[in-house]
PDB file of C-alpha atoms in Angstrom:
ATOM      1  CA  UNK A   1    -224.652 180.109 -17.790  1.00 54.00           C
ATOM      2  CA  UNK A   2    -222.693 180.422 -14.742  1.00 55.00           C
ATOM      3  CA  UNK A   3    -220.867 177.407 -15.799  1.00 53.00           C
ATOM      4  CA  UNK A   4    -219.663 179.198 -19.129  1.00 57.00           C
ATOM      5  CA  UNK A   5    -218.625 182.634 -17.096  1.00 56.00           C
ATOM      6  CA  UNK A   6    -216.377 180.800 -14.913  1.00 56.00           C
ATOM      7  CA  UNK A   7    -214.535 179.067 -17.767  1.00 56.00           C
ATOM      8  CA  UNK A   8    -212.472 182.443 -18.567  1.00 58.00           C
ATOM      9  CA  UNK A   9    -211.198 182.272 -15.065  1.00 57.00           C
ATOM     10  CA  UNK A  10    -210.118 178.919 -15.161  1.00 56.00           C
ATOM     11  CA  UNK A  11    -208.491 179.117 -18.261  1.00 54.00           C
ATOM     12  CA  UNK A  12    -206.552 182.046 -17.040  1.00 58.00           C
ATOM     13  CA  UNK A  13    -205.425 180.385 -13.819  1.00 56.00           C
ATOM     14  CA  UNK A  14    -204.246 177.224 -15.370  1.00 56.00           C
ATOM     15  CA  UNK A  15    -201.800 179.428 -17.968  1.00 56.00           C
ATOM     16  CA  UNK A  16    -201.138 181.624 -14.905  1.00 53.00           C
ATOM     17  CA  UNK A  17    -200.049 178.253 -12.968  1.00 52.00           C
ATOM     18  CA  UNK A  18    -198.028 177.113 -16.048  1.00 50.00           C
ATOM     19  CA  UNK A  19    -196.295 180.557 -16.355  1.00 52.00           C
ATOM     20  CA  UNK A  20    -195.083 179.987 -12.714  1.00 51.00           C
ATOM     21  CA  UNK A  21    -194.395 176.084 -13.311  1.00 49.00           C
ATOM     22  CA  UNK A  22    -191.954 177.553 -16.103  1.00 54.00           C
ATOM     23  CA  UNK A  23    -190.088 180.134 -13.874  1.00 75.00           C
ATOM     24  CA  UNK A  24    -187.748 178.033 -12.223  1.00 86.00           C
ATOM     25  CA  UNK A  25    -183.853 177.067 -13.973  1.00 92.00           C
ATOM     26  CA  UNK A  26    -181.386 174.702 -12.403  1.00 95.00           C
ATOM     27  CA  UNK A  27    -177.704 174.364 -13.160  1.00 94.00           C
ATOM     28  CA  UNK A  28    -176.203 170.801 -14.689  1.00 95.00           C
ATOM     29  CA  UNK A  29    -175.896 167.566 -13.103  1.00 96.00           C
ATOM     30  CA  UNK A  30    -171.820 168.373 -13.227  1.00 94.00           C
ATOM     31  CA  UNK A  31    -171.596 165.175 -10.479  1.00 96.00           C
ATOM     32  CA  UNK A  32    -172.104 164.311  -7.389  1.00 97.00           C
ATOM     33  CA  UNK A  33    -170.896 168.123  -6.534  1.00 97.00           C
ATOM     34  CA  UNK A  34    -172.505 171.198  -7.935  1.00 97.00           C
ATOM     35  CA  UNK A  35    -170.792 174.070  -6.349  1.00 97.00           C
ATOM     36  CA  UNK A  36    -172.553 176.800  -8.302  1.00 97.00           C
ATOM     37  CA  UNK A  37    -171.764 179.225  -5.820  1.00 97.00           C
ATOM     38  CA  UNK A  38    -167.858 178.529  -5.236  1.00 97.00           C
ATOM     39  CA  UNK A  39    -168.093 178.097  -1.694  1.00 97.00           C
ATOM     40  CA  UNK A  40    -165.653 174.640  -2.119  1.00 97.00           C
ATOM     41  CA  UNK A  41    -162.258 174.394  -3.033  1.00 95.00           C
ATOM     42  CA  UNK A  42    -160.933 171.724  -5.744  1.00 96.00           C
ATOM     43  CA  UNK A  43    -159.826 169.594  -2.638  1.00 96.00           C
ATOM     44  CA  UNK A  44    -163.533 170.003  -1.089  1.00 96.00           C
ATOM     45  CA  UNK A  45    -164.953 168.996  -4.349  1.00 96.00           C
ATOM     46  CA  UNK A  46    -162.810 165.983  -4.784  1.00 96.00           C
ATOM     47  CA  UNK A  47    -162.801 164.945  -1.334  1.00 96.00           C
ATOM     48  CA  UNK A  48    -167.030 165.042  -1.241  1.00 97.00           C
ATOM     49  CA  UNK A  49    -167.127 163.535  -4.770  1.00 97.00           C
ATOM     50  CA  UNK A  50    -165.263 160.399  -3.500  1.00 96.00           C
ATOM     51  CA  UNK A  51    -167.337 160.046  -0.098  1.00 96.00           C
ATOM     52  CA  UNK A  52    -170.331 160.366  -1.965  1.00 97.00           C
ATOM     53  CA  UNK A  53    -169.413 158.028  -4.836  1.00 96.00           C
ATOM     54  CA  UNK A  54    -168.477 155.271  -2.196  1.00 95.00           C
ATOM     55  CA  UNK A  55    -171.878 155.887  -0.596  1.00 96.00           C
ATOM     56  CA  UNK A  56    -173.165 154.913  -3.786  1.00 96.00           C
ATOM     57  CA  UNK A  57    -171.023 151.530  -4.005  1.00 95.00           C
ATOM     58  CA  UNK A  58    -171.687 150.675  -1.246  1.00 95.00           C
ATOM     59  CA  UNK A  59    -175.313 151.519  -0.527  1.00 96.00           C
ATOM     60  CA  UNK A  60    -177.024 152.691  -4.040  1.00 95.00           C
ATOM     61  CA  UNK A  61    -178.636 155.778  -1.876  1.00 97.00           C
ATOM     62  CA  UNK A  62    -176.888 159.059  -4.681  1.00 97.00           C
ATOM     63  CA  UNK A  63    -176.430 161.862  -2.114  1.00 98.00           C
ATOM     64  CA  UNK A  64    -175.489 165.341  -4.043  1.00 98.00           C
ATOM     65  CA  UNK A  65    -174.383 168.260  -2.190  1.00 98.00           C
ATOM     66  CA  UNK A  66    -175.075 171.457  -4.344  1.00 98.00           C
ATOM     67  CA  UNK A  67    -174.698 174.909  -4.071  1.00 98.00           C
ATOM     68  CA  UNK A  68    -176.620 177.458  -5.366  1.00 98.00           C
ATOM     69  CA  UNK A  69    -176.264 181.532  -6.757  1.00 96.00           C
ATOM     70  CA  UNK A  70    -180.243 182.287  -5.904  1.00 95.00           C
ATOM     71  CA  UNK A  71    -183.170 180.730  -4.946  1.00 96.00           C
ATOM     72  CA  UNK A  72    -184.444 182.922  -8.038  1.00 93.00           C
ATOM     73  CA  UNK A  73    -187.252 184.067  -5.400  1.00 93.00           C
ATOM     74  CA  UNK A  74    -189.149 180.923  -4.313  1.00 94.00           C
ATOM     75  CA  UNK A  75    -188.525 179.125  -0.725  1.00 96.00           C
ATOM     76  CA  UNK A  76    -185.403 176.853  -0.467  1.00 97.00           C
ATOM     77  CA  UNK A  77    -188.128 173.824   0.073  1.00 96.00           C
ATOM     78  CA  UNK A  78    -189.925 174.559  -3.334  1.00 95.00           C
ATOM     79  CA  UNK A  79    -186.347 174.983  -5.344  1.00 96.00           C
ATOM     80  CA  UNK A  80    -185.291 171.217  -3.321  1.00 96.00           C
ATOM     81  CA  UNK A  81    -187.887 168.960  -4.582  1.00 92.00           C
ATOM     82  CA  UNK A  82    -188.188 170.985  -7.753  1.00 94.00           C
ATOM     83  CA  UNK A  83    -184.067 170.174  -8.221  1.00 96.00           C
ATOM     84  CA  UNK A  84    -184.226 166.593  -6.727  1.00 94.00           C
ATOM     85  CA  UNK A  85    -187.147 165.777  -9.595  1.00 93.00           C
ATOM     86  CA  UNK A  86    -185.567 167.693 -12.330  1.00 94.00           C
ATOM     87  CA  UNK A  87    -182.013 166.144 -11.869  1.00 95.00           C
ATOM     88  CA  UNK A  88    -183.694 162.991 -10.720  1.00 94.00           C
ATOM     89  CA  UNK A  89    -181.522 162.077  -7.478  1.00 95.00           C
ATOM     90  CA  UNK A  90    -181.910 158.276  -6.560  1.00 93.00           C
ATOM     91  CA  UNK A  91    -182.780 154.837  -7.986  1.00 92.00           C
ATOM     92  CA  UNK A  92    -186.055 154.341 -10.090  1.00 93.00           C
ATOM     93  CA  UNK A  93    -188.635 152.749  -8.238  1.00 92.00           C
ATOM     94  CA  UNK A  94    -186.499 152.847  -4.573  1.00 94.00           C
ATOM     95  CA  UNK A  95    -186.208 157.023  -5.139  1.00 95.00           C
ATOM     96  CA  UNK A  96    -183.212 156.335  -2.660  1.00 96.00           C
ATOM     97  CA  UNK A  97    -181.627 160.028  -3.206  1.00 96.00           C
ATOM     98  CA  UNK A  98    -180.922 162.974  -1.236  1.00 97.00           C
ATOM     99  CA  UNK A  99    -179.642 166.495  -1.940  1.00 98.00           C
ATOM    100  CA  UNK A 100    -177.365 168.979   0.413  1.00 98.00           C
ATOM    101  CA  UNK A 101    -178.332 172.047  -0.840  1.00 98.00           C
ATOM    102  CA  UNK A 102    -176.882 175.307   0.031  1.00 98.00           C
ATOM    103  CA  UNK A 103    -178.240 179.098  -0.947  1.00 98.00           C
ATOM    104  CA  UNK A 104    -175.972 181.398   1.025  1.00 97.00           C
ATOM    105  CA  UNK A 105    -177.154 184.473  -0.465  1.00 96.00           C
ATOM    106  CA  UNK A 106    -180.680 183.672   1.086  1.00 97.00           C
ATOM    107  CA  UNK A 107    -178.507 182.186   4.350  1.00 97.00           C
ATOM    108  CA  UNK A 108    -180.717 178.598   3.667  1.00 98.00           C
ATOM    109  CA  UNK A 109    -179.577 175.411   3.780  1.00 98.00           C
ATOM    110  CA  UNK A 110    -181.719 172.409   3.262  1.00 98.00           C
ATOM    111  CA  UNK A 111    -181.372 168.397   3.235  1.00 98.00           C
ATOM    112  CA  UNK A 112    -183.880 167.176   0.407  1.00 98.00           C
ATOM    113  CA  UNK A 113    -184.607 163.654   0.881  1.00 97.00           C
ATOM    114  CA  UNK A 114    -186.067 161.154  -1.755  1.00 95.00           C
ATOM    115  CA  UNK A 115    -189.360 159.225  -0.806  1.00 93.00           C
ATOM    116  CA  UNK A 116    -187.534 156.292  -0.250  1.00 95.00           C
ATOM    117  CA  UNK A 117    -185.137 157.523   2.519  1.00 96.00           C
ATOM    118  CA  UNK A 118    -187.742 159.328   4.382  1.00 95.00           C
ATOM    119  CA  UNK A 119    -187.824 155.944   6.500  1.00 94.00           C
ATOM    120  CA  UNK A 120    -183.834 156.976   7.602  1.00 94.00           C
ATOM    121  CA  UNK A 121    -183.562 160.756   6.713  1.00 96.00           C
ATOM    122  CA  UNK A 122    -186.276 161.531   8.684  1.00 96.00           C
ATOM    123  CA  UNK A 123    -187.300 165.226   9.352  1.00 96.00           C
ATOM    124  CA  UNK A 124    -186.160 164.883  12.990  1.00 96.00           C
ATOM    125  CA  UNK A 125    -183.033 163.457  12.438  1.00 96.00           C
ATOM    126  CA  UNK A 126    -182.163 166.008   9.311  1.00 97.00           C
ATOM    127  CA  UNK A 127    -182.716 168.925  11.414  1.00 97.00           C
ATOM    128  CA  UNK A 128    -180.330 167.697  14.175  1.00 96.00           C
ATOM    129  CA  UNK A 129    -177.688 167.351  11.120  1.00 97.00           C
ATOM    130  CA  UNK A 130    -178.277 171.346  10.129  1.00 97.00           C
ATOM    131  CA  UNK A 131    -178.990 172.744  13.590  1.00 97.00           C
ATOM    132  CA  UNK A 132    -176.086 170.926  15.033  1.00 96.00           C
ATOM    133  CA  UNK A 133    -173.452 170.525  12.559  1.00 96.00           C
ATOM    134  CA  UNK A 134    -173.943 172.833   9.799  1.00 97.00           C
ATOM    135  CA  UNK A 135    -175.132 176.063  10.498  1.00 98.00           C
ATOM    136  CA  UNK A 136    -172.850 176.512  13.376  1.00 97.00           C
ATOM    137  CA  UNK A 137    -169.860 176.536  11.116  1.00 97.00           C
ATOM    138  CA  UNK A 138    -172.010 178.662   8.382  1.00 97.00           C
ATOM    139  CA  UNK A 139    -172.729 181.330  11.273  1.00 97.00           C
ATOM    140  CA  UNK A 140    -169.014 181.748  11.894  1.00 96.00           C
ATOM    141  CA  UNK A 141    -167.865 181.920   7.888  1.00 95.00           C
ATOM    142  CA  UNK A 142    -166.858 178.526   7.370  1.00 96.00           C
ATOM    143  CA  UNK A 143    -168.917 176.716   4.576  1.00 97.00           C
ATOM    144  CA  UNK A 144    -166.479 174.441   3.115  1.00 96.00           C
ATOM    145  CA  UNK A 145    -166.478 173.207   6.849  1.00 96.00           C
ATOM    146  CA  UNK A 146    -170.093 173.049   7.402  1.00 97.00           C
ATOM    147  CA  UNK A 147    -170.733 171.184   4.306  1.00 97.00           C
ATOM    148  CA  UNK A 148    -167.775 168.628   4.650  1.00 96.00           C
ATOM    149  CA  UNK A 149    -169.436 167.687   8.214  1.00 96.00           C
ATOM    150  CA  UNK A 150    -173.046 167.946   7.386  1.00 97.00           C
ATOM    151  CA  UNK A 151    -172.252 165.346   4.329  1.00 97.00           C
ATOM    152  CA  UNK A 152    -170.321 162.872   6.802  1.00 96.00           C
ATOM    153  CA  UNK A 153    -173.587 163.067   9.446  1.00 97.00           C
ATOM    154  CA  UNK A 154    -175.639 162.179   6.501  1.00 97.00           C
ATOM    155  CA  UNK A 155    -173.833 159.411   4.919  1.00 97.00           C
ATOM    156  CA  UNK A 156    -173.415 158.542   8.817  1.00 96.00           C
ATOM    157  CA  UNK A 157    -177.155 157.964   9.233  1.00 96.00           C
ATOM    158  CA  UNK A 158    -177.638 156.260   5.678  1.00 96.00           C
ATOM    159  CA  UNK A 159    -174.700 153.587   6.655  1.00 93.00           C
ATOM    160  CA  UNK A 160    -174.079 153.783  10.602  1.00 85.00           C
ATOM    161  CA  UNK A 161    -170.223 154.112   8.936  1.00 75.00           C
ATOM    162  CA  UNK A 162    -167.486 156.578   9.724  1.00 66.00           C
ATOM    163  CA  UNK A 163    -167.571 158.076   6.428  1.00 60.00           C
ATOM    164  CA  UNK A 164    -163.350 158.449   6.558  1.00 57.00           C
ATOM    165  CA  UNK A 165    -163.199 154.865   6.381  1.00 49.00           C
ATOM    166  CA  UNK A 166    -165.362 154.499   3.106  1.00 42.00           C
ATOM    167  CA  UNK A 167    -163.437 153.732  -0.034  1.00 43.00           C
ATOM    168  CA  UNK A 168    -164.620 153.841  -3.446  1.00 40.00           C
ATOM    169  CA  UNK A 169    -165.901 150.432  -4.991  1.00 40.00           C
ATOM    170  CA  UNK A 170    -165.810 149.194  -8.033  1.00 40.00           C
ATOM    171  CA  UNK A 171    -167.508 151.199 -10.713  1.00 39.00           C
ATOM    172  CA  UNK A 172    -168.028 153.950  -8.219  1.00 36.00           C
ATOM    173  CA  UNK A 173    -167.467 156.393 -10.779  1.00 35.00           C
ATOM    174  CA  UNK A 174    -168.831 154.790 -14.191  1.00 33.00           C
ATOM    175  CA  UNK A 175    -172.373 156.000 -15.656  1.00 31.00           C
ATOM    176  CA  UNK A 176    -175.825 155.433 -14.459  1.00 30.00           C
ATOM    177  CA  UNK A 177    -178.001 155.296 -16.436  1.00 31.00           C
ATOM    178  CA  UNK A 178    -180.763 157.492 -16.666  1.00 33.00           C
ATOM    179  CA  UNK A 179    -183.622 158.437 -18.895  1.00 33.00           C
ATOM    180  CA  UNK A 180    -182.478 160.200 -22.018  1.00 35.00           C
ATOM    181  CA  UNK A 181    -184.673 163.306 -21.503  1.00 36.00           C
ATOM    182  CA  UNK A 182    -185.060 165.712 -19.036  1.00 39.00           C
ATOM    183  CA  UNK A 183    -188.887 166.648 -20.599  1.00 42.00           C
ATOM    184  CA  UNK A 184    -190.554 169.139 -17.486  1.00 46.00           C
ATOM    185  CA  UNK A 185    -193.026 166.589 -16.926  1.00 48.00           C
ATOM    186  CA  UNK A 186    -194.961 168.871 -14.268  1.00 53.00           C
ATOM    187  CA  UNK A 187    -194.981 172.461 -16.208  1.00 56.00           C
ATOM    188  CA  UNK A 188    -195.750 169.805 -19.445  1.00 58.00           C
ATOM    189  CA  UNK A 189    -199.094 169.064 -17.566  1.00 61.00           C
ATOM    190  CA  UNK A 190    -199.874 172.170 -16.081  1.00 62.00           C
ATOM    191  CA  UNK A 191    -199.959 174.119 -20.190  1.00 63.00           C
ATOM    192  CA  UNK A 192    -202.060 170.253 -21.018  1.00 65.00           C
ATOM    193  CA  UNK A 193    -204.433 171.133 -18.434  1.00 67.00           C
ATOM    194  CA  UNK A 194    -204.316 175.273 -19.847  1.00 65.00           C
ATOM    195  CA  UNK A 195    -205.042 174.274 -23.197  1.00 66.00           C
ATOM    196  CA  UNK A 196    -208.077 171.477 -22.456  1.00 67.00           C
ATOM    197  CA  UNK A 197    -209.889 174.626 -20.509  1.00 69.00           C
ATOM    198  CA  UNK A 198    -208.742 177.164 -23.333  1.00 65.00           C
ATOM    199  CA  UNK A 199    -210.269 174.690 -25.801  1.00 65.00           C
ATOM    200  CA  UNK A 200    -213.683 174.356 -24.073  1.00 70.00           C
ATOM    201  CA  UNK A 201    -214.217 178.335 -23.733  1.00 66.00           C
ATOM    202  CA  UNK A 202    -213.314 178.531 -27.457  1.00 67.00           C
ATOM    203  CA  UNK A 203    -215.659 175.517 -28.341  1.00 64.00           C
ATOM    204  CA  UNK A 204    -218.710 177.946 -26.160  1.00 66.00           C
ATOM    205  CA  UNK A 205    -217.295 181.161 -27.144  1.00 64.00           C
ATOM    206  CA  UNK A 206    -215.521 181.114 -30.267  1.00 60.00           C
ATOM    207  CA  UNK A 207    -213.162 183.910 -28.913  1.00 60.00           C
ATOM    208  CA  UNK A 208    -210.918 184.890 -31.903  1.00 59.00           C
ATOM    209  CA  UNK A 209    -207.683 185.154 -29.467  1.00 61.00           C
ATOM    210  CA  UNK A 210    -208.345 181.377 -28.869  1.00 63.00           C
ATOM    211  CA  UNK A 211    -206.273 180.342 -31.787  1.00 63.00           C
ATOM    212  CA  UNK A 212    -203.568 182.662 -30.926  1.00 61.00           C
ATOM    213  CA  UNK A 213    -202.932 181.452 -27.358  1.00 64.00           C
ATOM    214  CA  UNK A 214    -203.665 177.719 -28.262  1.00 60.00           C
ATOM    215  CA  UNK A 215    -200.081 178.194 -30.674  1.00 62.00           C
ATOM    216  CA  UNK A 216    -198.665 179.984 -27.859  1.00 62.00           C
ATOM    217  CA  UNK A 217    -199.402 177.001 -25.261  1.00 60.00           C
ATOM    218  CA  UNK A 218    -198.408 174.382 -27.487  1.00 57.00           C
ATOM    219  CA  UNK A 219    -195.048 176.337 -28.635  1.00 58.00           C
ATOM    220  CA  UNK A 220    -194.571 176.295 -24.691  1.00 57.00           C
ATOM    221  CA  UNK A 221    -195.145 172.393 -24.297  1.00 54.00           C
ATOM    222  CA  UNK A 222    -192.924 171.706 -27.118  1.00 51.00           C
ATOM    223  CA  UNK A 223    -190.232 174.028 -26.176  1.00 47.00           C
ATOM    224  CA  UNK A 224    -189.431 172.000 -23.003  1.00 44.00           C
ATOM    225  CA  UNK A 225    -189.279 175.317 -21.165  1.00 40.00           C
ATOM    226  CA  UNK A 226    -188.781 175.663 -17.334  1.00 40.00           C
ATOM    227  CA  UNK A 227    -187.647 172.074 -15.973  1.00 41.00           C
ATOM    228  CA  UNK A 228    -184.156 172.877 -17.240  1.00 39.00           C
ATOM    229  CA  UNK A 229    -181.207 175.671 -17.932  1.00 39.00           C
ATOM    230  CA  UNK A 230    -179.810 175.192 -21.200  1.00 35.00           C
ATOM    231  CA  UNK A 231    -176.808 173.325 -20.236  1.00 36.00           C
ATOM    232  CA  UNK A 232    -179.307 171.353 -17.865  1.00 36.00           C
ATOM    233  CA  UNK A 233    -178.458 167.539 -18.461  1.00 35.00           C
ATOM    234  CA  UNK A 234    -176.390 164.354 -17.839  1.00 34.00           C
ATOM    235  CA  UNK A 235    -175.681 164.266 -21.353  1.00 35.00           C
ATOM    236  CA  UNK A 236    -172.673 166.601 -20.440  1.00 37.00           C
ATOM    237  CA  UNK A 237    -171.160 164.125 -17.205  1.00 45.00           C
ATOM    238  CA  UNK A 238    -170.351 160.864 -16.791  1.00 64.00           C
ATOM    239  CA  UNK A 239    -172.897 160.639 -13.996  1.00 82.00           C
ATOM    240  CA  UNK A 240    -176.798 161.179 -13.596  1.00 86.00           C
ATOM    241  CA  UNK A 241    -179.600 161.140 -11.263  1.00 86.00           C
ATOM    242  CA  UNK A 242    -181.095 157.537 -11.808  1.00 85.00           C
ATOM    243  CA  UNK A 243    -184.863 158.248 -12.253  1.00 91.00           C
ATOM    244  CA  UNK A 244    -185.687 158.904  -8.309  1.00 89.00           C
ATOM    245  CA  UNK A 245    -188.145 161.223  -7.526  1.00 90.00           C
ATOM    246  CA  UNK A 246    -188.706 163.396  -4.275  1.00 92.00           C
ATOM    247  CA  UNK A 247    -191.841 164.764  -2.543  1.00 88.00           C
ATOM    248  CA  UNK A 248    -190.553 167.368  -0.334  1.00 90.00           C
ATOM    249  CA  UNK A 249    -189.553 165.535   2.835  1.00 93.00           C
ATOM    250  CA  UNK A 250    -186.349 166.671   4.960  1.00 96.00           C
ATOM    251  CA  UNK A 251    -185.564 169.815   6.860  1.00 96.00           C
ATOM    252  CA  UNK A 252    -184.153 173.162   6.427  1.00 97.00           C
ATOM    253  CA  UNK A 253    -182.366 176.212   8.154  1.00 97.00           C
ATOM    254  CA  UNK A 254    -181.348 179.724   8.360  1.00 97.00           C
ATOM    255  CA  UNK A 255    -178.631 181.400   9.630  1.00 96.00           C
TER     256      UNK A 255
END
């Protein structure tokens, strides 16, 4: 009996947990630069895109720098290895990626690093990157300036190179391939999980809202909501993430 009374509460949390799972959005893959918040110039943006793609010919570590409008009210850590899964930064099976992400409306910046760079992107030596070359120039105004350095200390520490004297190779810029869907694999589990405890209480209880919510739930999994904004997707750029995932190692700061 107590069994059965505590199935309405689990049932509840698990929807509650896939509600949440939903809330987040993330802009496109664009490239290698995702300025969402226009804090980069055309020059910054081309200048970074080339650094970073010869990082990538030379090393196959994908490095993004991205900036963002909001945080949409979760920690800059969550929204990191939320982005660095949903975009999927880095090599399948080395998860060799990092992200640069910047939120200057919540005055956070944080370097996301892949599980397979956590060897060399430690959390020690990511924090010396913000503490010491970034958020100095953020704290006087100059953003373009803190992310141009902070992305030369990290490609720094991923190649022991000066990152001025890295030139594209070839095919620096062509396609990687990536999987063809971005599916929300976690929220996808988290609404699985919601309906397996809804369907239990109904198969005890025989609520009559069961049905009702069970729809609901499955319009949810099928919908692909949460994991993605609408224009969400390599489909629209000639570069992708390449199936790396991330775990929530790396550092942040405030300013």
């Amino acid at each position: 009996m107590r069994s059965r009374a505590l199935l309405p509460a689990i049932v509840w949390l698990c929807l509650a947990f896939a509600l949440a799972a939903q809330a987040l959005t993330f802009p496109a893959l664009s490239g290698r630069v995702v300025d969402e918040a226009g804090l980069l110039s055309a020059t910054d943006r081309a200048a970074l895109t080339e650094a970073l793609a010869a990082l990538e010919a030379k090393t196959t570590d994908q490095l993004v720098v991205v900036t963002l409008k909001s945080l949409q009210g979760t920690t800059i850590e969550d929204y990191g290895y939320q982005l660095g899964r949903n975009w999927q930064i880095g090599q399948r099976g080395k998860n060799n990626g990092a992200l640069l992400i910047v939120a200057p409306n919540e005055r956070s910046v944080r370097i996301e690093v892949g599980y397979g760079l956590e060897g060399t992107l430690t959390d020690a030596a990511t924090k010396v990157v913000i503490e010491a070359t970034i958020l100095p120039r953020f704290k006087a105004g100059d953003f373009p300036g803190g992310i141009r350095r902070g992305t030369a200390e990290i490609i720094r520490l991923l190649t022991g190179d000066d990152p001025a004297q890295l030139q594209p190779g070839p095919g620096a810029s062509a396609e990687i391939a990536g999987p063809e869907a971005d599916f929300p694999v976690g929220p996808a589990i988290a609404i699985a999980l919601a309906a397996v405890a809804l369907l239990i209480f109904c198969a005890a209880t025989g609520g009559a809202l069961c049905g009702f919510i069970l729809r609901m739930l499955f319009w949810m999994l099928l919908s692909g909501r949460g994991g993605s904004s609408s224009g969400n997707s390599s489909s629209s750029s000639s570069w992708s993430g390449g199936g790396g995932s991330f775990g929530g190692g790396g550092s942040s700061g405030r300013w």
